[in-house]
JSON list of C-alpha atoms and ligand atoms in Angstrom, two decimals:
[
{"chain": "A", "resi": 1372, "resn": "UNK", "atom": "CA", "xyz": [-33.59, 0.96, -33.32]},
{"chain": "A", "resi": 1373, "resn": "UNK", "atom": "CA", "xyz": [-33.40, 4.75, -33.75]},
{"chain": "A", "resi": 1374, "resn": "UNK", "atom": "CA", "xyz": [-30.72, 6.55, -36.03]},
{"chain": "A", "resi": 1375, "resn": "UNK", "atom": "CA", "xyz": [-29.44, 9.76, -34.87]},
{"chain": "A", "resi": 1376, "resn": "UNK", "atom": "CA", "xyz": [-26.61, 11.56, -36.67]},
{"chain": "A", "resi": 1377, "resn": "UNK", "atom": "CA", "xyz": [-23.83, 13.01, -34.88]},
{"chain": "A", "resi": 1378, "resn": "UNK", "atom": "CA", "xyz": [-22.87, 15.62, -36.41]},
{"chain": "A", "resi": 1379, "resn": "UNK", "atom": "CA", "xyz": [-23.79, 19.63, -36.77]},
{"chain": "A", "resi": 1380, "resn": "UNK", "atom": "CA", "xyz": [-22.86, 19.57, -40.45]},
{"chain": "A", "resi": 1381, "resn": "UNK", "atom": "CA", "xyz": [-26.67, 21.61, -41.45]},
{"chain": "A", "resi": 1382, "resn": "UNK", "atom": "CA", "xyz": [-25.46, 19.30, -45.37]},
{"chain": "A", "resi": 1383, "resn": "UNK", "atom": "CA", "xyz": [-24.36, 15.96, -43.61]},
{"chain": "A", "resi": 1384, "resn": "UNK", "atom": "CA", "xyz": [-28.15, 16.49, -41.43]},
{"chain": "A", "resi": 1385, "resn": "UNK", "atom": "CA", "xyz": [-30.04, 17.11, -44.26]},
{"chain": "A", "resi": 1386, "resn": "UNK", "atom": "CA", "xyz": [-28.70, 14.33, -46.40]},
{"chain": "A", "resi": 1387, "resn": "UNK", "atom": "CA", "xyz": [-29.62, 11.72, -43.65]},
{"chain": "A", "resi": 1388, "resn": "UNK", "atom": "CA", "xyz": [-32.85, 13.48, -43.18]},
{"chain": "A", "resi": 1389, "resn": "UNK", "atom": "CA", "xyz": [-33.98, 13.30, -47.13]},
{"chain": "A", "resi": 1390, "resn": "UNK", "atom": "CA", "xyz": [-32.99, 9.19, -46.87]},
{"chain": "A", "resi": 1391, "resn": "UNK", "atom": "CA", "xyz": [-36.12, 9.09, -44.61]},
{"chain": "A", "resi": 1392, "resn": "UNK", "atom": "CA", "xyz": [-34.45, 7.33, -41.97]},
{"chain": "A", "resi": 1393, "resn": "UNK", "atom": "CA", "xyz": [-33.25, 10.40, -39.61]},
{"chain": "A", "resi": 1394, "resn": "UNK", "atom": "CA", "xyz": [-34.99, 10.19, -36.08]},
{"chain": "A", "resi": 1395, "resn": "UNK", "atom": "CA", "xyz": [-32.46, 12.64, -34.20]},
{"chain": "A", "resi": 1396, "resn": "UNK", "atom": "CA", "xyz": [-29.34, 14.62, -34.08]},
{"chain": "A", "resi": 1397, "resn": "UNK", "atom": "CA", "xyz": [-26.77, 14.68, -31.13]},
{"chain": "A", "resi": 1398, "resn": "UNK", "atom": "CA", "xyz": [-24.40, 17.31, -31.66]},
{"chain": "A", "resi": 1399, "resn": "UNK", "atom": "CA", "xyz": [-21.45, 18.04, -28.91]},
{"chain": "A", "resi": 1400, "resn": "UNK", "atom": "CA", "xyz": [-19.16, 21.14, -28.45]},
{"chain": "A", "resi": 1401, "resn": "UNK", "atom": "CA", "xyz": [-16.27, 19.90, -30.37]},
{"chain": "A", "resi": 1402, "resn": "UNK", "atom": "CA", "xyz": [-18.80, 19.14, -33.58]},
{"chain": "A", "resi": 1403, "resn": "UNK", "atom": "CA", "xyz": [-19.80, 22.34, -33.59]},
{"chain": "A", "resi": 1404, "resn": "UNK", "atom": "CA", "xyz": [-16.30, 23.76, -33.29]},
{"chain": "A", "resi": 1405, "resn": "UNK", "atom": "CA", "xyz": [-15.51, 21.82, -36.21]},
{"chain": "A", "resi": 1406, "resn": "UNK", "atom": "CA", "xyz": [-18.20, 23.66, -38.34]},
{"chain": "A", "resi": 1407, "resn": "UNK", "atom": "CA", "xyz": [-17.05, 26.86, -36.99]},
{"chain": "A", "resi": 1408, "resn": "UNK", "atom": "CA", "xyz": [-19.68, 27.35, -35.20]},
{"chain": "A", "resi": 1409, "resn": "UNK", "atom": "CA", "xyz": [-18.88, 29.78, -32.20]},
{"chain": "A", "resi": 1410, "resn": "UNK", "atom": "CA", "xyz": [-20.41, 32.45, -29.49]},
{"chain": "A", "resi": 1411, "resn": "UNK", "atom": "CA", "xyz": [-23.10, 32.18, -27.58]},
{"chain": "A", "resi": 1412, "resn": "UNK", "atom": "CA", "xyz": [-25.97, 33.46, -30.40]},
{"chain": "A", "resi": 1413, "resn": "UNK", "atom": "CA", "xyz": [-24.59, 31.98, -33.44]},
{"chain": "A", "resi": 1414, "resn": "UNK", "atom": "CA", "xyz": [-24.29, 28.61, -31.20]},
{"chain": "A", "resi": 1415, "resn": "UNK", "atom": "CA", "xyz": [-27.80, 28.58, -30.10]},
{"chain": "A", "resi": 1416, "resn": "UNK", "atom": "CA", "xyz": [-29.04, 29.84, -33.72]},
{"chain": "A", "resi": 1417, "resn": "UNK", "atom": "CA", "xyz": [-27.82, 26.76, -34.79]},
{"chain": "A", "resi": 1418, "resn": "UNK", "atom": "CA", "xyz": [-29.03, 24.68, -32.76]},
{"chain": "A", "resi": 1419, "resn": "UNK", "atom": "CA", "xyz": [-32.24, 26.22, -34.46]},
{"chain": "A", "resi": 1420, "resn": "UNK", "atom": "CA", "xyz": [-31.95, 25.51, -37.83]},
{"chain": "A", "resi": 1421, "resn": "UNK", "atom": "CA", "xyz": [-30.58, 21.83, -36.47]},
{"chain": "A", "resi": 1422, "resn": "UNK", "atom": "CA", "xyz": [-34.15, 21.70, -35.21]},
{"chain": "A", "resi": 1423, "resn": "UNK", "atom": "CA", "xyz": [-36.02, 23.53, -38.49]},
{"chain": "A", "resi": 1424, "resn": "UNK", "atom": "CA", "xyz": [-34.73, 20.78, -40.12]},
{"chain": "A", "resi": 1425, "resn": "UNK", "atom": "CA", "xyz": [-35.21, 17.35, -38.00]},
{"chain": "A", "resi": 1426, "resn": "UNK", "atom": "CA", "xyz": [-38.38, 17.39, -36.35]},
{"chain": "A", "resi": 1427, "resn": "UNK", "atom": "CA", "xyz": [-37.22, 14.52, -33.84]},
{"chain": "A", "resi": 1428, "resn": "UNK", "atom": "CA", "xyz": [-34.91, 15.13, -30.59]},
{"chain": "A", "resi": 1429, "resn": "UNK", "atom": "CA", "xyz": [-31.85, 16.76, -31.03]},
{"chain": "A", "resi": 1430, "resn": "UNK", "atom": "CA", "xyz": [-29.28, 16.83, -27.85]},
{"chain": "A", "resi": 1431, "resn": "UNK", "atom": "CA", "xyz": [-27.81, 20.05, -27.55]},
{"chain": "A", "resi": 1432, "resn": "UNK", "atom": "CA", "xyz": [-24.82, 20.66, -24.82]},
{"chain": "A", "resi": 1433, "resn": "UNK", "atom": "CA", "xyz": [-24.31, 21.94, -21.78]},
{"chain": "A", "resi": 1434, "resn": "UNK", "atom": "CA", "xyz": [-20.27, 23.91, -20.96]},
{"chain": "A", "resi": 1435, "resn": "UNK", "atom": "CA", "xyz": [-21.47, 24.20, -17.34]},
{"chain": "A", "resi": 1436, "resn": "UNK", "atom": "CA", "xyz": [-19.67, 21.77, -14.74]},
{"chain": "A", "resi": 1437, "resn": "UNK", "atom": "CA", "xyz": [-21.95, 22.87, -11.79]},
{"chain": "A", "resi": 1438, "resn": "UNK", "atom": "CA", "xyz": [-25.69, 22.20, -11.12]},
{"chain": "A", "resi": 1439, "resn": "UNK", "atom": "CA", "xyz": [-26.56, 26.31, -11.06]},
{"chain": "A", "resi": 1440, "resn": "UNK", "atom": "CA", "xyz": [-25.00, 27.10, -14.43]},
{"chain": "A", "resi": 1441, "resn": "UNK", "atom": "CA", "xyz": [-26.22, 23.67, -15.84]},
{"chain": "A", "resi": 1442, "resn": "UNK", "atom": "CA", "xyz": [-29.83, 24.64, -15.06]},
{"chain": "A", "resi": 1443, "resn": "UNK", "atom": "CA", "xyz": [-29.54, 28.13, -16.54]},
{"chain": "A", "resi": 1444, "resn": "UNK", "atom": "CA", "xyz": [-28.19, 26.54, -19.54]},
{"chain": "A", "resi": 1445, "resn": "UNK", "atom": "CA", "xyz": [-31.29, 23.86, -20.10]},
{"chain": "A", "resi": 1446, "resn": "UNK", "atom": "CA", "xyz": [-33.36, 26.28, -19.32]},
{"chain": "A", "resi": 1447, "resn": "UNK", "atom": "CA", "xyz": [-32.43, 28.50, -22.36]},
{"chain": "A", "resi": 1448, "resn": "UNK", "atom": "CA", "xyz": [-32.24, 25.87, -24.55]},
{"chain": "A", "resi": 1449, "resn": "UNK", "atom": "CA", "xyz": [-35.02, 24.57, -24.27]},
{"chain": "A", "resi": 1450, "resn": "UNK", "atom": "CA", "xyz": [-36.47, 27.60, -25.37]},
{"chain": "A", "resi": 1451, "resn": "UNK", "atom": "CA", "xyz": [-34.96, 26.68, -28.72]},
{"chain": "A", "resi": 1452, "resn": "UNK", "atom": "CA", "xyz": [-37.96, 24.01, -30.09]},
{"chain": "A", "resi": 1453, "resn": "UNK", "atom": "CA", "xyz": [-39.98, 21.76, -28.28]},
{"chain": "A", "resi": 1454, "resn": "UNK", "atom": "CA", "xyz": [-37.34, 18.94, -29.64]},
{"chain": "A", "resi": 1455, "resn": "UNK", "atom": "CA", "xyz": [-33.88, 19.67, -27.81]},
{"chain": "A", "resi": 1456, "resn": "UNK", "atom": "CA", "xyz": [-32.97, 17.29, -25.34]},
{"chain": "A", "resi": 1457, "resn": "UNK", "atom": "CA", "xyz": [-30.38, 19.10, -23.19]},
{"chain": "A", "resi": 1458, "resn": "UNK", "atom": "CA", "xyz": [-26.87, 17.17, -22.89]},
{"chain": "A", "resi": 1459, "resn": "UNK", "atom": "CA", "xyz": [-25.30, 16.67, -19.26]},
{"chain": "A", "resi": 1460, "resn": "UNK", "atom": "CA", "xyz": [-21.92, 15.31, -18.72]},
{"chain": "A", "resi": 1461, "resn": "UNK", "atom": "CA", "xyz": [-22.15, 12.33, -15.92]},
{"chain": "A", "resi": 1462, "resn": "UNK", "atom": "CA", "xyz": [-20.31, 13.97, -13.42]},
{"chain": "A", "resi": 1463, "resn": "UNK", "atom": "CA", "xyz": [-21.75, 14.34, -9.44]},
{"chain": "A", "resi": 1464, "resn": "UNK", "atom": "CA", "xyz": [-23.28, 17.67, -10.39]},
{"chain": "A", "resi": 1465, "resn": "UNK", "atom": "CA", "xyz": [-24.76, 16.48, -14.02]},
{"chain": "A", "resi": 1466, "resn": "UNK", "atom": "CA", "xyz": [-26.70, 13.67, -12.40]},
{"chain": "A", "resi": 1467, "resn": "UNK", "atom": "CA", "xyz": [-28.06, 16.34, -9.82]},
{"chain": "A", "resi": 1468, "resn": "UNK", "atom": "CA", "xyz": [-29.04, 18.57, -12.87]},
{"chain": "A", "resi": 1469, "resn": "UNK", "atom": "CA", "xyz": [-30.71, 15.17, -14.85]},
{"chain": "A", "resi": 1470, "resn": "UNK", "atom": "CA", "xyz": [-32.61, 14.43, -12.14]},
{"chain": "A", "resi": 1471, "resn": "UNK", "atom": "CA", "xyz": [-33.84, 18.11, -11.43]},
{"chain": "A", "resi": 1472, "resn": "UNK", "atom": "CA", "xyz": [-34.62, 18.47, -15.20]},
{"chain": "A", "resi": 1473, "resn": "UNK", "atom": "CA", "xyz": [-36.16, 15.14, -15.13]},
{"chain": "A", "resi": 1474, "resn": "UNK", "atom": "CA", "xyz": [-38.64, 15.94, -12.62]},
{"chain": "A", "resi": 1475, "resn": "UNK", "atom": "CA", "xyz": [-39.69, 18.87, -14.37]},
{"chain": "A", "resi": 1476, "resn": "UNK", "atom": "CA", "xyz": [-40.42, 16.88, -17.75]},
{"chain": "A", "resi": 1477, "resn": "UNK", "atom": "CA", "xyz": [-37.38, 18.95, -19.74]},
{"chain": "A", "resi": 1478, "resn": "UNK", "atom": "CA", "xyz": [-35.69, 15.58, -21.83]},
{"chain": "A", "resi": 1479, "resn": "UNK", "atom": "CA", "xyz": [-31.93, 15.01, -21.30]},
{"chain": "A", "resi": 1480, "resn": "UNK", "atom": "CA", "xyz": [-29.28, 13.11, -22.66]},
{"chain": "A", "resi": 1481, "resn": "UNK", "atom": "CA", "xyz": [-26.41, 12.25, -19.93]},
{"chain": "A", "resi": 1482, "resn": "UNK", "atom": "CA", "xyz": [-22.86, 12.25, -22.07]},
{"chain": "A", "resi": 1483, "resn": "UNK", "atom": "CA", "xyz": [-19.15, 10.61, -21.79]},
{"chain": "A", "resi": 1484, "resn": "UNK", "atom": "CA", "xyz": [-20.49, 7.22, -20.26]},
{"chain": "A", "resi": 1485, "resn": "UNK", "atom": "CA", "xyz": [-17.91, 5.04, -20.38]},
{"chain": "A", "resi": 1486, "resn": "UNK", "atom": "CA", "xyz": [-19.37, 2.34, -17.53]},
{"chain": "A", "resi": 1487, "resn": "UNK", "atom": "CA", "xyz": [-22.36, 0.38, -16.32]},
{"chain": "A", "resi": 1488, "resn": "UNK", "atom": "CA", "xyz": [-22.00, 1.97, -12.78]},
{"chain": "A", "resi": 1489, "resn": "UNK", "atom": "CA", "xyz": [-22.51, 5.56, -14.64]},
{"chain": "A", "resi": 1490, "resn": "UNK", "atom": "CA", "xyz": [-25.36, 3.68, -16.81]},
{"chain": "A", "resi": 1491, "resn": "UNK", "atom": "CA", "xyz": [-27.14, 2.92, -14.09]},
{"chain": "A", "resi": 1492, "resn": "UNK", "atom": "CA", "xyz": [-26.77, 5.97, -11.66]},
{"chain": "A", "resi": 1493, "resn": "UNK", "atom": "CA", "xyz": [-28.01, 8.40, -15.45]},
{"chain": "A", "resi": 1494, "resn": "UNK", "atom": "CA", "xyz": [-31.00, 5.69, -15.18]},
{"chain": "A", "resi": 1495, "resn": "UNK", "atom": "CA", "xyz": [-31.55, 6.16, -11.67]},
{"chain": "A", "resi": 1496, "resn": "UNK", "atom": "CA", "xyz": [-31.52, 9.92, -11.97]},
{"chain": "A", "resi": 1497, "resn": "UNK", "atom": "CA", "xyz": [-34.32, 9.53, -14.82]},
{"chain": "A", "resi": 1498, "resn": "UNK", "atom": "CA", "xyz": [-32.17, 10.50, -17.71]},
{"chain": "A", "resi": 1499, "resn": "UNK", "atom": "CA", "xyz": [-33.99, 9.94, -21.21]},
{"chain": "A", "resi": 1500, "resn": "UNK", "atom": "CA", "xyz": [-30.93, 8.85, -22.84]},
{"chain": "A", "resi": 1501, "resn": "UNK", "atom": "CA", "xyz": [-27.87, 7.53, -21.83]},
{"chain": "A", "resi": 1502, "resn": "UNK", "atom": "CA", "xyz": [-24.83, 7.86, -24.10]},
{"chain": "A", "resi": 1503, "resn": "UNK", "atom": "CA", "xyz": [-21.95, 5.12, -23.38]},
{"chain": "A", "resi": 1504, "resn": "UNK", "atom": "CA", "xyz": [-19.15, 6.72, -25.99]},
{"chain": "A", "resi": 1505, "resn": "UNK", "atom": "CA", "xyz": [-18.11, 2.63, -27.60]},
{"chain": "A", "resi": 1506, "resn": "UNK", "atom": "CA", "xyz": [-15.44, 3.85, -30.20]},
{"chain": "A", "resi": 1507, "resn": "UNK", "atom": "CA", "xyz": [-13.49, 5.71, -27.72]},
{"chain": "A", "resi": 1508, "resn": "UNK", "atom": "CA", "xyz": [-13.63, 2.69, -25.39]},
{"chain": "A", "resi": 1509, "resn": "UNK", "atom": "CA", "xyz": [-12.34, 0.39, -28.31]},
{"chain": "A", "resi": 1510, "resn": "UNK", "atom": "CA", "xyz": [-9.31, 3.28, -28.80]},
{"chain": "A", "resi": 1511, "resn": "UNK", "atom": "CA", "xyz": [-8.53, 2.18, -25.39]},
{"chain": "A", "resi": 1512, "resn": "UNK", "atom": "CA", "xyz": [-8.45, -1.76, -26.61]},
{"chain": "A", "resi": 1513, "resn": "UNK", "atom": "CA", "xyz": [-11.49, -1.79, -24.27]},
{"chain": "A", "resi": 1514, "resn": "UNK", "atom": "CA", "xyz": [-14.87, -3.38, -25.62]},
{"chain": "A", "resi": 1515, "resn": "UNK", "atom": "CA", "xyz": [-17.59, -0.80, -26.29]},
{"chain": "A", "resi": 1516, "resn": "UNK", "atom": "CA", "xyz": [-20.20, -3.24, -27.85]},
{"chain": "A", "resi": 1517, "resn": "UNK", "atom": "CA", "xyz": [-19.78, -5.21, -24.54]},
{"chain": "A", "resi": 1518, "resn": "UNK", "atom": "CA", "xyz": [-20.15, -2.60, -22.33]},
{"chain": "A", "resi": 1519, "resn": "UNK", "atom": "CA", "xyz": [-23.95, -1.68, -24.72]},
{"chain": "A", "resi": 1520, "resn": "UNK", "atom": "CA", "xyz": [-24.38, -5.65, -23.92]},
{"chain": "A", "resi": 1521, "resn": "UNK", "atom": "CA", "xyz": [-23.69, -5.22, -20.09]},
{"chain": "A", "resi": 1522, "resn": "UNK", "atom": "CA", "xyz": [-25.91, -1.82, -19.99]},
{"chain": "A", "resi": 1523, "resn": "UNK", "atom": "CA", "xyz": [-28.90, -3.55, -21.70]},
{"chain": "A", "resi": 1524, "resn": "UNK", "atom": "CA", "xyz": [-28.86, -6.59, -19.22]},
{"chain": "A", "resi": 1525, "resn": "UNK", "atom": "CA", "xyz": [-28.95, -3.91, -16.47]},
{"chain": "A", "resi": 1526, "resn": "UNK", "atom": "CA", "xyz": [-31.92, -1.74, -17.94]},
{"chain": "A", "resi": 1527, "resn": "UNK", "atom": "CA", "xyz": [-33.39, -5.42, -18.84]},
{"chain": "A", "resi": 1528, "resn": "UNK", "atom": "CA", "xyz": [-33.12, -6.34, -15.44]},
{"chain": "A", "resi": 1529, "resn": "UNK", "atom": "CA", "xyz": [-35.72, -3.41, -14.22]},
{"chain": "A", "resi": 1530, "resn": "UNK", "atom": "CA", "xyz": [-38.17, -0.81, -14.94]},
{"chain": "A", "resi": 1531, "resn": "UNK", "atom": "CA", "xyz": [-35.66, 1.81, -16.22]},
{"chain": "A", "resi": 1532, "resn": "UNK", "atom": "CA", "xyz": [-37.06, 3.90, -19.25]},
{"chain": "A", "resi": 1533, "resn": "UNK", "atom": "CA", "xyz": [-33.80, 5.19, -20.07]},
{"chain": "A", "resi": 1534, "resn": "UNK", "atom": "CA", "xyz": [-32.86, 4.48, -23.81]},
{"chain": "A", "resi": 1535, "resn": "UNK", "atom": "CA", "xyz": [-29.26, 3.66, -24.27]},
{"chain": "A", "resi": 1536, "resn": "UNK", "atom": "CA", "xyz": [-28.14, 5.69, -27.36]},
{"chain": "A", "resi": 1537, "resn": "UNK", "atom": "CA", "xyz": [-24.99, 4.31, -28.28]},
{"chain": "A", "resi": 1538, "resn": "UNK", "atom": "CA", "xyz": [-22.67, 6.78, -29.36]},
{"chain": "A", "resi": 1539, "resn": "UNK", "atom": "CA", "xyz": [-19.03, 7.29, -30.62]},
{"chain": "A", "resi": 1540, "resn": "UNK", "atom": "CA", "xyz": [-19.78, 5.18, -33.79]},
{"chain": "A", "resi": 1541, "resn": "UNK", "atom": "CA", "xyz": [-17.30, 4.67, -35.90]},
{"chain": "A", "resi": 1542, "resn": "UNK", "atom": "CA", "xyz": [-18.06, 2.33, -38.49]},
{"chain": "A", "resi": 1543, "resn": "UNK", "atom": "CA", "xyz": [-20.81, -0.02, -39.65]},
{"chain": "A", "resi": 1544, "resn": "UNK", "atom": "CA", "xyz": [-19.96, -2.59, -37.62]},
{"chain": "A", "resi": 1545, "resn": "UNK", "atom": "CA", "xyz": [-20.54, -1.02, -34.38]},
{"chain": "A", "resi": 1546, "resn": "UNK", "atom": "CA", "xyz": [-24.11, 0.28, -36.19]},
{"chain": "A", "resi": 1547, "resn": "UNK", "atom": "CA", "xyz": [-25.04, -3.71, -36.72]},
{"chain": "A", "resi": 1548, "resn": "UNK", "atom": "CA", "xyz": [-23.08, -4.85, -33.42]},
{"chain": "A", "resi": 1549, "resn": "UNK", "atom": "CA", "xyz": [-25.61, -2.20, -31.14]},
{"chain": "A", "resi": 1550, "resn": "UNK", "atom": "CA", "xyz": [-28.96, -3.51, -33.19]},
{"chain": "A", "resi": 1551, "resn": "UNK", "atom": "CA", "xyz": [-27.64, -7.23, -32.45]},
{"chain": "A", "resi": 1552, "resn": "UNK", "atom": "CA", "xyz": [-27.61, -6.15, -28.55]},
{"chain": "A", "resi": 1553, "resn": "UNK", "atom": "CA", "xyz": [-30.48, -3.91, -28.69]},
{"chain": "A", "resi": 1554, "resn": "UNK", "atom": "CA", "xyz": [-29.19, -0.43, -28.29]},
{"chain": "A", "resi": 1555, "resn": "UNK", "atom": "CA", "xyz": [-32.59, 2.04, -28.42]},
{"chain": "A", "resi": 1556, "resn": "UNK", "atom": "CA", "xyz": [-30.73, 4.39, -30.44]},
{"chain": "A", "resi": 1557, "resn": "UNK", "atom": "CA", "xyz": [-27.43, 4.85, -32.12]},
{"chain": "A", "resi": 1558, "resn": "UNK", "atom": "CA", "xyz": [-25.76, 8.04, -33.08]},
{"chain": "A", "resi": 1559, "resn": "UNK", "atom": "CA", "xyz": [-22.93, 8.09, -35.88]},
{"chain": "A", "resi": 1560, "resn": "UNK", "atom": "CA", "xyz": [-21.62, 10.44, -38.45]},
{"chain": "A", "resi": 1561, "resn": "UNK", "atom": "CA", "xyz": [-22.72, 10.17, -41.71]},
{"chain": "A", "resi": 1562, "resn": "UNK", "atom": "CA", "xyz": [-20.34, 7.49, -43.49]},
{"chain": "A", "resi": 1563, "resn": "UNK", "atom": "CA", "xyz": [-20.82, 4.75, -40.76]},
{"chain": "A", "resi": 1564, "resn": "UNK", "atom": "CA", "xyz": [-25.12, 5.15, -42.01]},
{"chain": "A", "resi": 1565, "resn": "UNK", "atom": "CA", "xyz": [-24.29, 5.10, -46.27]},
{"chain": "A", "resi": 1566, "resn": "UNK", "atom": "CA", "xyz": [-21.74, 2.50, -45.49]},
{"chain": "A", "resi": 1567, "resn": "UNK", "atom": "CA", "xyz": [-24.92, 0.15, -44.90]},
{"chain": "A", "resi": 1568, "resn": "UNK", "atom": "CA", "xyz": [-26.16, 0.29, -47.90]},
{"chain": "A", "resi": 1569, "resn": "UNK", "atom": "CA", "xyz": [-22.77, -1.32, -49.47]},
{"chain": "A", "resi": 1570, "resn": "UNK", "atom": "CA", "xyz": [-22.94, -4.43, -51.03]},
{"chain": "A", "resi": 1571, "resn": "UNK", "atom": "CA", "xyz": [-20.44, -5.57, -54.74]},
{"chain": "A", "resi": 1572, "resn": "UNK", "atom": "CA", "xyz": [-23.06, -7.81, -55.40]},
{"chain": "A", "resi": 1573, "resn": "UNK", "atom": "CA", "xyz": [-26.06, -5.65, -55.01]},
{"chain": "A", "resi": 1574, "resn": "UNK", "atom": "CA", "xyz": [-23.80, -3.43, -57.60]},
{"chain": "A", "resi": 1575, "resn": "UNK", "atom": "CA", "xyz": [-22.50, -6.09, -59.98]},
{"chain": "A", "resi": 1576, "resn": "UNK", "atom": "CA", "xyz": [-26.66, -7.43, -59.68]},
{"chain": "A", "resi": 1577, "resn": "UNK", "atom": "CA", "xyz": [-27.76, -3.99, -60.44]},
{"chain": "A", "resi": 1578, "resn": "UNK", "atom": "CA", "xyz": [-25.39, -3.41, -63.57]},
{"chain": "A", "resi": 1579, "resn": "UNK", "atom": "CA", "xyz": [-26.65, -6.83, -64.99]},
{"chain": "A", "resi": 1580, "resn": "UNK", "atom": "CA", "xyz": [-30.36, -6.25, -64.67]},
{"chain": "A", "resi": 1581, "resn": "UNK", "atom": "CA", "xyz": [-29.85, -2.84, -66.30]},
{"chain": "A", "resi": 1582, "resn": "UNK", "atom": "CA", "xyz": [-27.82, -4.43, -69.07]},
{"chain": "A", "resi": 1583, "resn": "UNK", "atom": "CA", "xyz": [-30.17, -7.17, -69.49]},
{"chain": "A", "resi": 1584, "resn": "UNK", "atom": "CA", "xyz": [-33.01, -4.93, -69.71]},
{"chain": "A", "resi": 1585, "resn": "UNK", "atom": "CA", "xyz": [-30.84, -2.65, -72.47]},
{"chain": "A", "resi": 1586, "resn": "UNK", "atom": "CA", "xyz": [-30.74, -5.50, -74.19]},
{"chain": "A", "resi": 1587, "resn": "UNK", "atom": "CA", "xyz": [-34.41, -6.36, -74.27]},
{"chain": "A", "resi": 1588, "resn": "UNK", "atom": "CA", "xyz": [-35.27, -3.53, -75.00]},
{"chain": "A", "resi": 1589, "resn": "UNK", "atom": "CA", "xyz": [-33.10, -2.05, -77.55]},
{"chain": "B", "resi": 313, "resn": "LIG", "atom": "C1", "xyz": [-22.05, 11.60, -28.55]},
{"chain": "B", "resi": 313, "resn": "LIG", "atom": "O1", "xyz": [-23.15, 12.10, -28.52]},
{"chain": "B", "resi": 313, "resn": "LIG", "atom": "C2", "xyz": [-20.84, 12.28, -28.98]},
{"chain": "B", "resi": 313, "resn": "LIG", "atom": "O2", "xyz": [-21.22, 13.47, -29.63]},
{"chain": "B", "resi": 313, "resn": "LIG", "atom": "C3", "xyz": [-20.03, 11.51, -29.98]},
{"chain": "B", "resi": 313, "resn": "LIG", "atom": "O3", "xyz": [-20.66, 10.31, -30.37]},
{"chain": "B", "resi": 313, "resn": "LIG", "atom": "C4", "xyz": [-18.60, 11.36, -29.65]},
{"chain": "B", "resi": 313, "resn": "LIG", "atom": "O4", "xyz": [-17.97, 10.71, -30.72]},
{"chain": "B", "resi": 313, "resn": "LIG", "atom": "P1", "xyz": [-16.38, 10.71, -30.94]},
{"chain": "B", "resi": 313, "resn": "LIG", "atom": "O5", "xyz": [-15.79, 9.76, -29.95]},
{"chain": "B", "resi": 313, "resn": "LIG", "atom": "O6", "xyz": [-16.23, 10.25, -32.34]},
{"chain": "B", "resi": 313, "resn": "LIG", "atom": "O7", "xyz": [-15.92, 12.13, -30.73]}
]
């Protein structure tokens, strides 16, 4: 399974990055609102140091809702690095624009999936990734993990290449419950990832060894 972080925190990136276990970043407009980040320039400058840091894809967003101003937009961010994948919202015109991109090689990411029918029409329209959003659908007391489940019996069940990057992560357990299913990728903030490394007893182990060690060796 891949790890992406979702984030556009350039610190929070980096951090994940040095662990050695970074293989993308998905970023979306309202995490790079939160880091200020705003105008045209400054956004796709930082798209670019996103990309001078992470060598692996990183989704970058679309604002156009029609297949014209969607195009335009992949087509100037792409010009970024040879690693963006350009983000599409799954509406009517976004799957138009997937499969348009799609045919031309450019990599995209269709966004806001929230069922197996849009899973399978992204697929069909030869998206790269698919992003069903599970935290949001558990706000809802609906079951994202089950809806990962349901979308990897469907992919299963042909020839689709599209890799189902899980996404609205908001804790460890979704992290384990998506490897369990076999999500291709998931994309979560930073806490969700260090919170896997948590164990007391790999703590209270650690202390002991040290202090046994101290001892022998005083
Ligand atoms: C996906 O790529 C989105 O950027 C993100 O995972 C949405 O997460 P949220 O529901 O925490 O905003």
């Amino acid at each position: 399974m891949k790890f992406f972080i979702d984030t556009a925190n350039l610190n929070d990136i980096k951090e994940a990055y040095d662990l050695g276990i970074l293989d993308g970043v998905t970023t979306n407009p309202s995490l790079m609102a939160k880091e200020g980040i705003t105008g045209k320039e400054n956004i796709l400058a930082h798209y670019k140091s996103i990309c001078d840091i992470v060598p692996g894809d990183v989704s970058a967003e679309v604002i156009s809702t029609d297949f014209e101003g969607m195009i335009k937009e992949a087509e100037e961010l792409v010009k970024i690095a040879p690693n963006i994948v350009v983000k599409i919202p799954m509406i009517k015109e976004g799957i138009k624009a997937i499969k348009y991109l799609s045919d031309k090689g450019i990599k995209t990411n269709c966004t806001l999936v929230f069922s197996t029918g849009q899973a399978l029409l992204a697929a069909k329209a030869g998206a790269t990734y698919v992003s069903p959003f599970i935290g949001r659908l558990d706000d809802i007391s609906e079951d994202g993990l089950e809806l990962i489940a349901k979308i990897r019996q469907i992919y299963d069940n042909y020839t689709f290449d599209t890799q189902i990057l899980a996404a609205s992560i908001r804790h460890t357990m979704h992290i384990i419950g998506c490897a369990e299913i076999g999500a291709d990728v998931v994309t979560s903030p930073l806490k969700p990832i260090l919170g896997l490394l948590k164990h007391p007893l790999t703590d209270i182990g650690l202390e002991k060894f040290l202090a046994d060690y101290k001892k022998g060796n005083a």
